[in-house]
C-alpha positions as a printed NumPy array, in Angstrom:
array([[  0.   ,   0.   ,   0.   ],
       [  3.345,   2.357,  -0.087],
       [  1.986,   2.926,  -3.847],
       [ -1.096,   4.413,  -2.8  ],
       [ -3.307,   7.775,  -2.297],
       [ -6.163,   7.418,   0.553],
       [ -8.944,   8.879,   0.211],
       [-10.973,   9.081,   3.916],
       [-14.223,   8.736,   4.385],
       [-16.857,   9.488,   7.236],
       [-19.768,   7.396,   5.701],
       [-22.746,   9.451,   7.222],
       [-21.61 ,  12.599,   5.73 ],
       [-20.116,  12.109,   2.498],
       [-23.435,  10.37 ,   0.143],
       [-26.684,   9.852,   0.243],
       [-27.337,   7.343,  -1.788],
       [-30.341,   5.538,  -0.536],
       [-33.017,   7.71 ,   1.241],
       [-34.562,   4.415,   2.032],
       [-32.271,   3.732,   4.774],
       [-32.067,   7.227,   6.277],
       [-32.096,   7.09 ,   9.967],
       [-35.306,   8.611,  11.864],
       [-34.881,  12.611,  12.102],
       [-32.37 ,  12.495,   9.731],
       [-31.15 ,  15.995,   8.987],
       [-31.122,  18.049,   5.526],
       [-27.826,  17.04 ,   3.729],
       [-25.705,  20.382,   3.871],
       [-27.403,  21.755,   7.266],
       [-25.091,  22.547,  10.254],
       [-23.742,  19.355,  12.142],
       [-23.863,  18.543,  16.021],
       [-22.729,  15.912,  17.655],
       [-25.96 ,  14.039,  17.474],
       [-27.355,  14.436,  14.431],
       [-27.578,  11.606,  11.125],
       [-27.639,  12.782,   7.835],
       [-28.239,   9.756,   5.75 ],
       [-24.657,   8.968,   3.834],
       [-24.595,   5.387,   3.187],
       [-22.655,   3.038,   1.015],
       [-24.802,   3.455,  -1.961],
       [-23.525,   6.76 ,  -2.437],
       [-19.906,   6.   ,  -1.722],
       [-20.415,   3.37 ,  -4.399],
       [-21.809,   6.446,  -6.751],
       [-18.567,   8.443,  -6.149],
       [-16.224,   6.339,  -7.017],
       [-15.314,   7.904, -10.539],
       [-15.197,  10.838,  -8.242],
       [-12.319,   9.678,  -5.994],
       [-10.504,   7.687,  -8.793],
       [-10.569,  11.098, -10.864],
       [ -8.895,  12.764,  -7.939],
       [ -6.072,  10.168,  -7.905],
       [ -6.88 ,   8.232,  -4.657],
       [ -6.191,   4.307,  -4.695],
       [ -7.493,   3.506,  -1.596],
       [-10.669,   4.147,   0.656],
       [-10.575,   4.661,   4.24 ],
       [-13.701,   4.194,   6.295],
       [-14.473,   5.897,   9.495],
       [-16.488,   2.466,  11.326],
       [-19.567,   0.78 ,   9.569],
       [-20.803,  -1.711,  11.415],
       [-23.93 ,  -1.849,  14.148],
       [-23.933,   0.851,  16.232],
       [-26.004,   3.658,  17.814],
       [-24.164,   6.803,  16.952],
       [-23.357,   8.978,  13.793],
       [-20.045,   8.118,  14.265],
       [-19.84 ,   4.275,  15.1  ],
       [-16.924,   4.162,  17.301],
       [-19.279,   2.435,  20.072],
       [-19.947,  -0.834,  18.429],
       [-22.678,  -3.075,  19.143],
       [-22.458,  -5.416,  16.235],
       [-19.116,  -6.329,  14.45 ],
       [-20.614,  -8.772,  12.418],
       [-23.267,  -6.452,  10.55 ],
       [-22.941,  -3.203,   8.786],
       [-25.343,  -0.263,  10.316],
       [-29.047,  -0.188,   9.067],
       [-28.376,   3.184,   8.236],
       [-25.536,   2.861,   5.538],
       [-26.895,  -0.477,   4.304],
       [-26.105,  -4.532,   4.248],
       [-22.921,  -6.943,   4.581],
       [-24.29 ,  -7.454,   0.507],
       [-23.857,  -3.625,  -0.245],
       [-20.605,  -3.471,   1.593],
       [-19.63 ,  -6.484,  -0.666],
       [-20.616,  -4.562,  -3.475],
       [-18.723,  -1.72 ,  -2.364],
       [-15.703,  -4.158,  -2.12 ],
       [-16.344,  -5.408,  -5.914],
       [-16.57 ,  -1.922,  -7.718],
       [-13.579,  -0.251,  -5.888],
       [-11.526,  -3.595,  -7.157],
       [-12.595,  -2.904, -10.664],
       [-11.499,   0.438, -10.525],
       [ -8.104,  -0.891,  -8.768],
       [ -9.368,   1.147,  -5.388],
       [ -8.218,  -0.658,  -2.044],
       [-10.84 ,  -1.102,   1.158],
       [ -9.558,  -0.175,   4.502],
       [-11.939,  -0.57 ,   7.255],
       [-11.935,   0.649,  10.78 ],
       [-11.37 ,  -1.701,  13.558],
       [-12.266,  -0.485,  17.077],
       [-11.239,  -3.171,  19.085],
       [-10.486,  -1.305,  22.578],
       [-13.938,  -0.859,  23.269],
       [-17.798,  -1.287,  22.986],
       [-21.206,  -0.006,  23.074],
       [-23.38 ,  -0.174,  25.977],
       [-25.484,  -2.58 ,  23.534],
       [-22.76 ,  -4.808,  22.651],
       [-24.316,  -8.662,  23.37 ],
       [-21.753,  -8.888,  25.754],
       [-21.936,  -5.486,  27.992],
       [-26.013,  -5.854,  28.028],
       [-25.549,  -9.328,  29.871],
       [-23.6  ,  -7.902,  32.414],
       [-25.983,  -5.327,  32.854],
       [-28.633,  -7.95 ,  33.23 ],
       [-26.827, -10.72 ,  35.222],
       [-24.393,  -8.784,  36.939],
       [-21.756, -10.779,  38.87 ],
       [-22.941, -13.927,  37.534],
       [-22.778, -12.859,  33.638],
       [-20.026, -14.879,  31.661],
       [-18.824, -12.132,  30.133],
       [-17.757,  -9.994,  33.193],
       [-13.692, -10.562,  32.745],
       [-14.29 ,  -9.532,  28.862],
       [-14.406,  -6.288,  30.56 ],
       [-13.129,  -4.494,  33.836],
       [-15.674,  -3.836,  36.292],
       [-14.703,  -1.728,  38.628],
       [-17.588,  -1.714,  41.543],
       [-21.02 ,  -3.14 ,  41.588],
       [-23.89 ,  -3.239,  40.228],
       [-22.58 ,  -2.67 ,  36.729],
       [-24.77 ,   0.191,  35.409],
       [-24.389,   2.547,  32.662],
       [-23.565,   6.535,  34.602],
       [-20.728,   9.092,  35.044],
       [-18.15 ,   7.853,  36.345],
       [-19.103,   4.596,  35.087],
       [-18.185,   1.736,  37.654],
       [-15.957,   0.505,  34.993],
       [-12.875,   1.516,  32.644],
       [-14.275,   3.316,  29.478],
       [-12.261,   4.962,  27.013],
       [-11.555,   8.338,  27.582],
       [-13.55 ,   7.947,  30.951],
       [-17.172,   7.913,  28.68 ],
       [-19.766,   5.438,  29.99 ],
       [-20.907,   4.691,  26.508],
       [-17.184,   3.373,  25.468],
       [-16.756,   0.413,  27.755],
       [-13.381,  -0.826,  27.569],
       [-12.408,  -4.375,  26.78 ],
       [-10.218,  -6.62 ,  28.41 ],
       [ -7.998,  -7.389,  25.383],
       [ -6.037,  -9.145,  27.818],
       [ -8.695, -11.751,  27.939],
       [ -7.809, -14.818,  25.492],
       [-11.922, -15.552,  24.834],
       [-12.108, -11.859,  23.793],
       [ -9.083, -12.107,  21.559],
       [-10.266, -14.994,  19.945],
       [-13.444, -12.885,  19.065],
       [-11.616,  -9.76 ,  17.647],
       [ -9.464, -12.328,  15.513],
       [-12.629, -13.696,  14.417],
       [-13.535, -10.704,  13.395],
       [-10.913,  -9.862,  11.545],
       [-10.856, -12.874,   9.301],
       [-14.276, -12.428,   8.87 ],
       [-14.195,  -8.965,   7.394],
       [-10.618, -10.293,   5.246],
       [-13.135, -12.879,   3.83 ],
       [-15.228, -10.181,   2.502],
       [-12.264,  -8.948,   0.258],
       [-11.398,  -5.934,   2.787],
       [ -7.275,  -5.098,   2.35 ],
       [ -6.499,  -2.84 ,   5.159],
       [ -7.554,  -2.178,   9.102],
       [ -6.886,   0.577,  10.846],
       [ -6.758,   0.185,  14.413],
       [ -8.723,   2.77 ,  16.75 ],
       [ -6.428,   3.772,  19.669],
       [ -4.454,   0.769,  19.563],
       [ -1.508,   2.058,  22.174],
       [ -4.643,   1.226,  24.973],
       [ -5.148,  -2.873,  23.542],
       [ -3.223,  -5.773,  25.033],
       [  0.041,  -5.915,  22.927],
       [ -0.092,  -9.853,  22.792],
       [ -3.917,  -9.177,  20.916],
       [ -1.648,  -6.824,  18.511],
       [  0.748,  -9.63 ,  18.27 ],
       [ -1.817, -12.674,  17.416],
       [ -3.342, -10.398,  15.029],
       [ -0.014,  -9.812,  12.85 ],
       [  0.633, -12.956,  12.935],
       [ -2.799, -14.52 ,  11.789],
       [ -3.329, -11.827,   8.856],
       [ -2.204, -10.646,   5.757],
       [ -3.936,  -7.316,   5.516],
       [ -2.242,  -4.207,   4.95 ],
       [ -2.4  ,  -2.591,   9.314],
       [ -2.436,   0.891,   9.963],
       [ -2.144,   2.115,  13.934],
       [ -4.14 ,   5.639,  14.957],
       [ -0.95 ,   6.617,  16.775],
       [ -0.319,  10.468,  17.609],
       [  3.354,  10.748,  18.984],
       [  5.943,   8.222,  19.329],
       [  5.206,   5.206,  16.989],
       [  8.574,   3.468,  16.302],
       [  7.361,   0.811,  18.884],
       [  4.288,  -0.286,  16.902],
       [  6.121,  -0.697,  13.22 ],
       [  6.624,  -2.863,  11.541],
       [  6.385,  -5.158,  15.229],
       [  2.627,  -4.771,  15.127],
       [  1.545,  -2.637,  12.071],
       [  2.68 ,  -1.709,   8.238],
       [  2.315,   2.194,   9.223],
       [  0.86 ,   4.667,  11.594],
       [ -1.205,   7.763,  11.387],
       [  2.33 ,  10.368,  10.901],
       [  1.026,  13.242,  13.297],
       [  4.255,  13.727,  13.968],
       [  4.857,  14.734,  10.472],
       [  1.77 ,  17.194,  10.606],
       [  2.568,  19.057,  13.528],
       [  5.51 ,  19.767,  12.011],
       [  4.442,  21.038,   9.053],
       [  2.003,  22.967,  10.709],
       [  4.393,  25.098,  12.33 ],
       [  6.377,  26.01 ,   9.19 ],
       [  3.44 ,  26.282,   7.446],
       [  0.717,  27.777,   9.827],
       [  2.772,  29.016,  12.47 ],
       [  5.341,  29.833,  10.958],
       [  7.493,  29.795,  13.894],
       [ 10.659,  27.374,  12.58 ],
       [ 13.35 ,  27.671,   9.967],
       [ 13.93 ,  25.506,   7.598],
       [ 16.776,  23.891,   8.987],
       [ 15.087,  23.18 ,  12.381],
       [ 12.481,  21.825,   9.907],
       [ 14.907,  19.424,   8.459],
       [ 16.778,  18.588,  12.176],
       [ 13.033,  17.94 ,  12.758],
       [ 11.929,  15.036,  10.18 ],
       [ 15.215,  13.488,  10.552],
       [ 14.264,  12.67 ,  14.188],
       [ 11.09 ,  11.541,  12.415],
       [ 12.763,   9.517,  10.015],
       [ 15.215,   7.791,  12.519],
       [ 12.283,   6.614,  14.368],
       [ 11.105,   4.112,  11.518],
       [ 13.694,   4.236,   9.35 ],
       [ 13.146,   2.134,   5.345],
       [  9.4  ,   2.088,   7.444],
       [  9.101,   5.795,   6.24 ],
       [  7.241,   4.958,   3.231],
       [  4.307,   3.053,   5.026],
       [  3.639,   6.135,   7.266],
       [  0.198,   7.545,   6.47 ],
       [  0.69 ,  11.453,   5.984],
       [ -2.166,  13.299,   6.715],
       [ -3.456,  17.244,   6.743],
       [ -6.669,  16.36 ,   9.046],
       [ -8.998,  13.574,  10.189],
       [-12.127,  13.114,  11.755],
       [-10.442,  14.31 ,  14.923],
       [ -9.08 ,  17.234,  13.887],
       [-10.578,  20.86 ,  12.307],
       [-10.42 ,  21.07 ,   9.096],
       [ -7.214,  21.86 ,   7.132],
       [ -8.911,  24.401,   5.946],
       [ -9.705,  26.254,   9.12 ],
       [ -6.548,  25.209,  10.05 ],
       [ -4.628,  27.593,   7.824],
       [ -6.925,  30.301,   8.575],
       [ -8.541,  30.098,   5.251],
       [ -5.219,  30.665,   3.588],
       [ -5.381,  29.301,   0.176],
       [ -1.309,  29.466,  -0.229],
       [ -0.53 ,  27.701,   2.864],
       [ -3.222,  24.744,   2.347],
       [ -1.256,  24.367,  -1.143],
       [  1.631,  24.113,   0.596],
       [  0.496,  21.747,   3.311],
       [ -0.255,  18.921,   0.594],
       [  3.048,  19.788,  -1.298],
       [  5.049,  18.609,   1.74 ],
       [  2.466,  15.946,   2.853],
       [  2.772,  14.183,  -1.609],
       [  6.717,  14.871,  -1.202],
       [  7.908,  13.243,   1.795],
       [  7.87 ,   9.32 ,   2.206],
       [  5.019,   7.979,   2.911],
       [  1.483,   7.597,   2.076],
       [ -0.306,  10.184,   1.276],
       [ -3.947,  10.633,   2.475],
       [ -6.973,  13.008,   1.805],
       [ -9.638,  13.891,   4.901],
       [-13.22 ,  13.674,   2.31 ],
       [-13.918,  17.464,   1.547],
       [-10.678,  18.875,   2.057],
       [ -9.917,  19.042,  -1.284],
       [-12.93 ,  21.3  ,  -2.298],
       [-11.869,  23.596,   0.626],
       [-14.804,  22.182,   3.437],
       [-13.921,  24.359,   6.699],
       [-14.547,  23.237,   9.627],
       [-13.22 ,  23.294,  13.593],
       [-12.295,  19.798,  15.406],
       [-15.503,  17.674,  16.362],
       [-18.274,  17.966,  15.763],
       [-17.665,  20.368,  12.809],
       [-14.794,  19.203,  10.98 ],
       [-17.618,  15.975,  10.138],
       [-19.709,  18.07 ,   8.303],
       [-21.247,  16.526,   4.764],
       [-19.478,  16.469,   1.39 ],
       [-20.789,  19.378,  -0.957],
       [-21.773,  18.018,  -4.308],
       [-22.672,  21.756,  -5.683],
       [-19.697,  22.07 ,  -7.939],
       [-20.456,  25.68 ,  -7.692],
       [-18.947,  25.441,  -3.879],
       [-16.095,  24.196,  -4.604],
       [-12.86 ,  26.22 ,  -4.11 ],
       [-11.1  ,  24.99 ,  -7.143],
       [ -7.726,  26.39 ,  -6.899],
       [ -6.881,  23.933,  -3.655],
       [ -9.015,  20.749,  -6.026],
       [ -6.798,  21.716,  -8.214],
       [ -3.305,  21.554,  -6.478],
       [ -4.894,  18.63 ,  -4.496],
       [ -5.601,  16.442,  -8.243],
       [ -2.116,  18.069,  -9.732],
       [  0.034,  16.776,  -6.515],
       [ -1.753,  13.221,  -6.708],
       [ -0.947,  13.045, -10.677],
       [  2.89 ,  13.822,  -9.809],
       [  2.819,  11.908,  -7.229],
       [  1.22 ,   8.714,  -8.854],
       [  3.35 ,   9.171, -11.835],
       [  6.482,   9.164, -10.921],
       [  7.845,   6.413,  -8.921],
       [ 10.674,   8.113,  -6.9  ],
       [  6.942,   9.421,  -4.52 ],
       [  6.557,   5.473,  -3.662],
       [  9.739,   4.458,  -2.712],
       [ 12.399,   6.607,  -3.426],
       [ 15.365,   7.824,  -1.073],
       [ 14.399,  11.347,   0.097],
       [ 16.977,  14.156,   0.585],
       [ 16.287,  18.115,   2.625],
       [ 18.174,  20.879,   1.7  ],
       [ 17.661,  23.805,   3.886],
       [ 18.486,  27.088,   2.22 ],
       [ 17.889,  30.615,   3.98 ],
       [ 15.394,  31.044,   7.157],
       [ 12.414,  29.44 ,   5.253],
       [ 13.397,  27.654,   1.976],
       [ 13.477,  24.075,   1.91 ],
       [ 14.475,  21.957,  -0.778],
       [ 12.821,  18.125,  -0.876],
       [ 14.297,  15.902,  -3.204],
       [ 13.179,  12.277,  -4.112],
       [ 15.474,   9.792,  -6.048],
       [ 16.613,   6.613,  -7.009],
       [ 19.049,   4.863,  -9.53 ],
       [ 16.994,   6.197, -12.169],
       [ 15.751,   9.338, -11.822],
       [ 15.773,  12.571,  -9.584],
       [ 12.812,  15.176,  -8.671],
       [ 12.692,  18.289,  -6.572],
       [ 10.485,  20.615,  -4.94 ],
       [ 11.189,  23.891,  -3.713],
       [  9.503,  25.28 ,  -0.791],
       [  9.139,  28.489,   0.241],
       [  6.994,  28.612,   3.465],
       [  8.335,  32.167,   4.702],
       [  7.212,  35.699,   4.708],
       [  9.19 ,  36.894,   1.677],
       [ 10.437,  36.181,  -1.828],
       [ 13.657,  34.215,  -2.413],
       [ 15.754,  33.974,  -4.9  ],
       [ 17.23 ,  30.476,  -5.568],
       [ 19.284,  29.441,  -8.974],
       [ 18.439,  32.454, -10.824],
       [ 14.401,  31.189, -10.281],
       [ 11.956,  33.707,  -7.257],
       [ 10.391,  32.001,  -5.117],
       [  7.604,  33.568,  -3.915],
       [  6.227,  33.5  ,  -0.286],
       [  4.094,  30.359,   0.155],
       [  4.344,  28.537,  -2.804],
       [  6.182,  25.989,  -4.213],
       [  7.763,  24.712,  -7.407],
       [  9.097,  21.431,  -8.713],
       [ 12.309,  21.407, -10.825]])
C-alpha cells in the first residue's frame, strides 16, 4: 500500500445514496452538524462516487467504522458482524468491495477493538446478570452493580460510559476480535486501521499480525517506532503534521530546524518511512482548511510537503474542495456536491500533486533528501538509480531567490 493515495471517508456525511435507509430525524444534507445528528450517507452513495475519488487520484478508501452501532459516528460498536441499518447490508458493503476492485481502489476498514457499546451482546448481559454474567472478565468492572452513569463503575475509554473498555487481555475476547478480523478479510477488505491501539493488550496486537495478511495501519499520535513494523505496516504520521504545521501555519521554525526535525522523524522508523500515512486532518481534527486560517497558499503548501515526503499520502473527504470546519463535531460536516462550492484552486493543487505523485515512482519508494536554504526555503528531493525530482519550498514571509528562479512567499515549485 506504499503505492497508494487514501482517500478518507466518514460514511454518514459524504453520500446519500439511498433515502430508504435514512435514519429517523435524519437531517437536511448540507445543514449545520452537532454531535448528534444523522444525515443519511450510506454506502450506496460511496459506491456512486467512485469515478469521483478515482478522478482525484486516490487508490485507496478509508472508512471511518460501519458496522452496528447507535451513533453517527460508530466508534461504540454493538455489532461487528453487521454493517449499520443506516448505511446499508454486509451485501452492499460487498458490493462496495467489488466496484472499488474494478477500478483498482483498495478497502480499509476501521477496527475499534479497545472498546464497545453499551449494547454490545456482551456489555447488556452484564448489565442484566451482573456478577454472575459470563462475560464480566471480557471487561473491567470496577464496583457493583454494573450500570451505565458518570463515572461509570468501569474503565471506558476516555472515561465515557458509553465506550466500555475491553479486556484485550482476555484470550476468549481475543479470539473474538481475531474472528472478526478474518471475517471482514473474507469479505475482500485489504487494510484495518486500528482505533487507539496504544490502549489494547500488545499480545492481541501480536496474534493479530501474525494470523493476517492485511495491509495494518495504527491511529498513533506521537511516538510510533514501537508499533512498526512489530505490530503494524504504518501509523497515522502526526508527527509529520505538527511539524508542518508550524512552518506552514505558524510559521514559527526555519527551515533547517524543519529538516533537524523530520530526521528525528525519520530515525524513528527508518526504510518504514514509506508506510507512514501522511495526513493534513482527520475526523479528529478541524479542518485543514480552518486550520490555515482560510489561507489558500498555505493549504497548497500543506499537501506539497504531505505528496513529497515518504510515505502515504492521504486526503480527509472534503478537504480538497476547501470544506472548513473546527475539530468535532464540525470538521464531520457533509461532502458538498454543488460544484459551484467548490474552491477549485486547492481541487486543483490537491488532483495536480496526486498526478505527480502517482506518476512518478521516486513518490513510492524513493530515497528522500532536505536541503535547507535561507530562514524558510526548503528543498525536498526524491530519487533513485533512475531518476531525480525536486520541490522547492518556500513557506516564509518573503520572496527568495534560488538558482536564478523567485520564489515567492508560500508557494512551491518542482524542478
Amino acid at each position: 500500500m506504499t503505492r497508494d493515495i487514501i482517500y478518507q471517508i466518514f460514511p454518514d456525511r459524504f453520500c446519500d445514496g439511498n433515502e430508504l435507509n435514512n435514519p429517523q430525524n435524519s437531517k437536511k444534507w448540507n445543514s449545520p452538524v452537532d454531535r448528534e445528528c444523522f444525515m443519511g450517507g450510506d454506502l450506496e452513495g460511496i459506491i456512486s462516487k467512485l469515478d469521483y475519488i478515482k478522478a482525484l487520484g486516490a487508490t485507496a478508501i478509508y472508512l471511518n467504522p460501519i458496522f452496528q452501532s447507535p451513533s453517527n459516528h460508530k466508534y461504540d460498536t454493538s455489532d461487528y458482524f453487521k454493517i449499520d441499518d443506516s448505511f446499508g447490508t454486509v451485501k452492499d458493503f460487498e458490493n462496495l468491495v467489488t466496484e472499488c476492485h474494478k477500478k483498482n481502489i483498495k478497502i480499509i476498514i476501521d477496527g475499534v477493538f479497545n472498546h464497545t457499546s453499551t449494547e454490545f451482546f456482551a456489555f447488556k448481559d452484564i448489565l442484566i446478570n451482573q456478577e454472575k454474567s459470563k462475560y464480566i472478565n471480557w471487561y473491567h468492572i470496577l464496583n457493583y452493580p454494573v450500570v451505565v452513569t458518570t463515572p461509570p463503575p468501569y474503565k471506558a475509554c476516555g472515561g465515557a460510559s458509553f465506550l466500555p473498555k475491553l479486556n484485550t487481555k482476555n484470550l476468549e475476547v481475543q479470539n473474538y476480535i481475531i474472528s472478526i478480523v478474518k471475517f471482514w478479510e473474507g469479505k475482500g477488505i485489504d487494510g484495518i486501521r486500528f482505533d487507539v491501539p496504544f490502549e489494547i493488550e500488545p499480545s492481541l496486537l501480536k496474534r493479530i499480525r501474525e494470523e493476517t495478511k492485511l495491509y495494518l495501519i495504527g491511529e498513533i499520535w506521537g511516538y510510533g517506532g514501537d508499533y512498526v513494523p512489530r505490530y503494524f505496516d504504518g501509523v497515522t504520521n502526526y508527527l509529520l503534521r505538527d511539524l508542518i504545521k508550524k512552518a506552514v501555519v505558524n510559521q514559527c521554525i526555519t527551515s533547517k530546524m524543519f529538516v533537524d526535525e523530520w530526521n528525528t522523524i525519520y530515525s524513528m522508523y527508518g526504510d518504514n518511512i514509506n508506510s507512514m500515512v501522511n495526513l493534513a486532518g482527520s475526523h479528529d481534527t478541524e479542518r485543514i482548511y480552518t486550520l490555515c486560517q482560510n489561507n489558500i497558499n498555505k493549504e497548497k503548501i500543506f499537501y506539497a510537503f504531505l505528496f513529497s515526503l515518504p510515505g502515504i499520502p492521504l486526503i480527509y473527504y472534503g478537504d480538497e474542495i476547501g470544506l472548513k470546519g473546527e475539530n468535532d463535531p464540525y470538521c464531520r460536516g457533509c461532502m458538498d456536491w454543488d460544484k459551484y462550492n467548490w474552491n477549485k484552486e486547492i481541487y486543483n493543487n490537491i488532483k495536480e500533486l496526486a498526478n505527480i505523485n502517482n506518476t512518478n515512482e521516486v513518490f513510492k519508494d524513493g530515497k528522500v533528501k532536505l536541503t535547507s536554504l535561507g530562514e524558510r526555503v526548503l528543498i525536498i528531493t526524491r530519487y533513485d538509480n533512475k531518476k531525480s525530482i525536486s520541490v522547492i519550498i518556500n513557506f516564509g514571509f518573503q520572496s527568495e531567490i534560488i538558482n536564478g528562479s523567485v520564489i515567492e512567499p508560500m508557494s512551491f515549485k518542482f524542478i
